[in-house]
Structure formats: structure tokens, C-alpha cells
Amino acid sequence: MPTLSTRLIVTAFAAITLLLFGAPARAADYDLVIRNGRVMNPANGLDSVRDIGIREGRIVALSREPLSGAEEVDATGLVVAPGFIDLHAHGQRGFESWLQAQDGVTTQLEMEAGVYPVDAWYEKRAGTAPINYGATAGHIPVRIATMVDLESLGLTEQDLAAGLLNSPHFAAISQQRTWMEDPATAEQSAAIAQRLQRGLDEGALGVGYGINYTAGATREEIYRMFKVAAANGVTNFVHSRFGYELELGGSVDAVQELVANAAATGAGVHIVHIGSSGGSRVPLLLEMIDSAQKNGVDVTTEVYPYTAWSTFIGAALFDGDFTRTLGLGYGDIELPDTGERLDQARFEHLRAEAPQTIIVGHGMQEENVVAAVSHPGVMIASDGMYYQDGRAHPRGAGTFSRVLGYYVREQGVLSLMDALGKMSYLPAKRLENAVPQMKRKGRIEIGADADLVVFDPARISDRATFAEPALPSTGIEHVLVNGIFVVRAGEPQRGNLPGRAVRRGSQ
Ligand SMILES: [Zn+2]
């Protein structure tokens, strides 16, 4: 049988080749090997030198012995950690995604404001993203779709799909106060619930809210939306109703509303940026959140590592006398594109004429930021905004490096392993029940997605400042997304777009 003997000869030849030249045969085992790095895996506490073998976008080997691959990168003296997962990333165009990649972020998720329509948003992102992306169904855009006469503005629902803060129509929409200030009628409330359901049916990762921006939304409305989330087994990601210092209508009230809704509906709640929403009450709120968890309520929180916040000047949180409610002076408000500090006349003029104007509010105490950053279980998330002509709050560029450089290395307020957990494993765990894809992220183990960050713990630092907010972080050597370099030897690899959708119902 000629075929068989040919086969035998080929097999014998291959066997001899293998014996003589073991290396080339082994090289085919891995597309890429990261050699000799200090692998830190917050999921199981592993902190030891390993080689990591990567094939087809997944981690397939973790070895004390040297591995060899088609490509190899030496990570001697560097930390290899799971890529960072940002639960609060508004800015998701190329400009912001690349800044985040250079800050070690491999997955950016728009969980607070959320998006709508969901299908259209995912379609726009497909094939354009250096890092992984995803979003919740957003109560704010759904409220706009339901309560604003879009037709009179020459718009359709599809025009909202770019994300509100990125929308060329945001100026027109922010002149409409109905979606911010009016309570929904029973019919509107039912329509809002239906649209959120459609968003969840289209694969949204949860339900996102900015109640502070939709001050007209009643407690009943929010409670009913929590029931939608509960029925779908997803979590609510919420910017709480108030960030004020008041006893009645303050941040304690606001957090109690959310804990009560979670307890009453069984849906989980993740309270965003506890630093900016909690003000001076941060320590009390952290204690309440811990206590609710111990008593079986599914509630978590996050923080960004800065003492200034950012929003648009037309936002409902400035309604009334905000100098009293927010405990903030006009001079604490800055225009990030010029550095100008406002006075009352300038503030009122901009609020009336250009409500979409982005501002920075210098209004938090360092001790409260430290309390949240160092608190067990509190996640790190950037709240990174869209940059306008290269300018925004620097958190969009520096959040994760700032925690690792400033708070871990310089201030010593938490350990490196705890910090890494707050930016990778904990966010993945927060989502994985509703979004099974997240079980492969935020950890370094066999079968996990090869989303990795390789950095020098002695050098990692944020460089973005309020004066120069788009300076990329430093000390990050390599960032891999699905096994592909998006940062290599400190340089962004702008030809590579390996980011994939994180979406319910996807594999
Ligand atoms: Zn917010």
C-alpha cells in the first residue's frame, strides 16, 4: 500500500526531526511566551516567577521551567498581572481607549451611564477597539428616548447610540430639561422599563443609572427598574441620587435608597465613585455597605483616585444652591480646557448658554479618597470622560497607574496584590454571574483570556495632570489583549485592534 508506506516514512522523518531538533517542535506549542516575570494573580494569591505560554488568545501554560514560543518576551524584574478591568469608562473612542491601554486597561466598560440602543452601540464598536468593550442598558439614554421629543430635534433613537457624552447632539439634548427634571408618568415609566428590557435582550451587561442627573426620577421609578434588573439576573450600576452633605437629601439618604432597593428586589447594586458621591460621609457609607453585604444584600462600590470630580455644567446636581448642598465654592469649579476658575456670573452664564460644558470640581478630601482606595473590596474604576481637544479630567489617562504608583508605592496605603485585585479580579467577579465571559478575565490561569499587563513596580506612575490630562502613564512595558500586543516596550501598537465585545449571550 503506497499511501501507508509514504505515511510511515513521513512519520518516521518527523520523529527523527523531533529527536534532533526538539526546539522547533516545542516552539509551535505557543504563539507567545512571557518569560521569567513575577506573576501576580489576585484570584489565588500567586506571587512567583513563572513563564506564561499563550496560544490563540488564551493562557495555556504557567510554568516554573522555561517555555519557548514562536515569539518570546523577557519580563525579568517586571510584574505580570491580569489586565485591568474598568467598570466605569465613558470615553470609548480611539483616543481614550489608547490612553487607557497605556494605563494597563484591557477591558473598558460603560456601566454607569450605559448606552441605548444597545445593538447599535455594539455594532459601532466592532472591529475598531484596541481593548475589550461593553456597556449596560442606560436608564439616562432610555429616559431621553422616552421623555424627549427627539423628532422635534431632528433626531431618532439611533442618534443616541454613540453614547450621550460623545454625541454631537448632546448640546441640544442637555437644553431639554424634561429627562432630567420631570417625574415619569405611569405610561412613561412602563416604556422606560420596556426599553431597558430590550437593551438587556440585546446583550447589555446590566442596568446603569445616573439618578443625580435625572433628579425627576422618583423612588418608585428607580425601584421598578431594579425589578427589571432582578428579573434578568443582572446588577444595577448606580450614580446615587445625591452627593450632598445634607441630613435630608444627602449621600446617606442616597445610599440607603439603593441598599433598600437591592434588599427589596433581590437585584445587586454597585454604587459608583463612592469618593465623589460620598463626600465627608465616605467612612460611614463604607461601613454601611460592608454591613449590608454581611447581612446578605448584594452591594459593592468603587472609587477613582483623585480629589476632584468632573461633570457637565448643566447637570441637575447644580440645581438650587449648590454651594450649600455640595459644600463647594464657585472658585472650586474649573474649566479643564483652559484651567479657568469660575465665579458666580461666569458659572450662571455658561450653565444657561452652554450646559454641555465639561467642568472639574475640586471638592473631595484626600483622607476620604484614601479611606476608599484602601478599603477591602472597593474596586478601582476611572469614570474616564471623553476628551475634548485632548482635554478632560486626568482620571481617563492615569487612574490605574496612580493607584499603583502613588497609593501603593509612595504612600503605602495598600499592598500591591490588594491593589491589583481591586482593578482586575474583583471587577471580573462582580460581573461573572450575569456575564459568563468575565470568568475568563481578571485572572492568570490556564484557559483565561490572555489580557495581561507587564509593568515595573518601581517605576509605574501616572503622568496626566489637570494641566496636562492626556499624558500617558509610565512604567507599563507591555499590554496584551486577547494575546495581541496593544502596548509593547512602552509604545502603543496602533495598528492592532484586538478588542472584543463583552456582552451577555456571547462566548
Ligand atoms: Zn457618575
PDB file of N, CA and C and ligand atoms in Angstrom, residues 88 90 112 209-210 213 239 272-273 276-277 310 383 395, ligand 1:
ATOM      1  N   HIS A  88     -16.052  51.629  34.734  1.00  0.00           N
ATOM      2  CA  HIS A  88     -16.661  52.957  34.614  1.00  0.00           C
ATOM      3  C   HIS A  88     -15.870  53.777  33.603  1.00  0.00           C
ATOM      4  N   HIS A  90     -16.440  56.076  30.386  1.00  0.00           N
ATOM      5  CA  HIS A  90     -17.320  56.759  29.424  1.00  0.00           C
ATOM      6  C   HIS A  90     -16.601  56.918  28.087  1.00  0.00           C
ATOM      7  N   GLU A 112     -22.070  52.823  34.198  1.00  0.00           N
ATOM      8  CA  GLU A 112     -22.898  53.802  34.914  1.00  0.00           C
ATOM      9  C   GLU A 112     -23.909  54.467  33.980  1.00  0.00           C
ATOM     10  N   TYR A 209     -27.378  53.691  35.834  1.00  0.00           N
ATOM     11  CA  TYR A 209     -28.177  54.852  36.240  1.00  0.00           C
ATOM     12  C   TYR A 209     -27.281  56.017  36.632  1.00  0.00           C
ATOM     13  N   GLY A 210     -27.789  57.223  36.398  1.00  0.00           N
ATOM     14  CA  GLY A 210     -27.190  58.423  36.992  1.00  0.00           C
ATOM     15  C   GLY A 210     -28.302  59.217  37.643  1.00  0.00           C
ATOM     16  N   TYR A 213     -28.387  62.818  37.913  1.00  0.00           N
ATOM     17  CA  TYR A 213     -28.608  63.589  36.682  1.00  0.00           C
ATOM     18  C   TYR A 213     -30.065  63.581  36.246  1.00  0.00           C
ATOM     19  N   HIS A 239     -24.991  55.779  39.882  1.00  0.00           N
ATOM     20  CA  HIS A 239     -24.555  57.046  40.455  1.00  0.00           C
ATOM     21  C   HIS A 239     -25.724  57.480  41.336  1.00  0.00           C
ATOM     22  N   VAL A 272     -21.376  53.633  42.189  1.00  0.00           N
ATOM     23  CA  VAL A 272     -20.160  54.127  41.523  1.00  0.00           C
ATOM     24  C   VAL A 272     -19.518  55.259  42.316  1.00  0.00           C
ATOM     25  N   HIS A 273     -18.273  55.487  42.041  1.00  0.00           N
ATOM     26  CA  HIS A 273     -17.432  56.539  42.633  1.00  0.00           C
ATOM     27  C   HIS A 273     -17.899  57.009  44.012  1.00  0.00           C
ATOM     28  N   SER A 276     -16.543  60.604  45.181  1.00  0.00           N
ATOM     29  CA  SER A 276     -17.202  61.862  44.807  1.00  0.00           C
ATOM     30  C   SER A 276     -18.649  61.888  45.271  1.00  0.00           C
ATOM     31  N   SER A 277     -19.317  60.726  45.345  1.00  0.00           N
ATOM     32  CA  SER A 277     -20.718  60.719  45.772  1.00  0.00           C
ATOM     33  C   SER A 277     -20.861  60.743  47.292  1.00  0.00           C
ATOM     34  N   SER A 310     -15.707  65.438  37.960  1.00  0.00           N
ATOM     35  CA  SER A 310     -15.939  66.094  36.677  1.00  0.00           C
ATOM     36  C   SER A 310     -17.335  65.775  36.175  1.00  0.00           C
ATOM     37  N   ASP A 383     -14.051  56.313  35.733  1.00  0.00           N
ATOM     38  CA  ASP A 383     -15.006  57.359  35.344  1.00  0.00           C
ATOM     39  C   ASP A 383     -14.396  58.246  34.257  1.00  0.00           C
ATOM     40  N   ARG A 395      -8.237  61.523  35.094  1.00  0.00           N
ATOM     41  CA  ARG A 395      -8.532  60.138  35.508  1.00  0.00           C
ATOM     42  C   ARG A 395      -8.671  59.204  34.310  1.00  0.00           C
TER      43      ARG A 395
HETATM   44 ZN    ZN B   1     -21.042  59.451  37.800  1.00  0.00          ZN
END
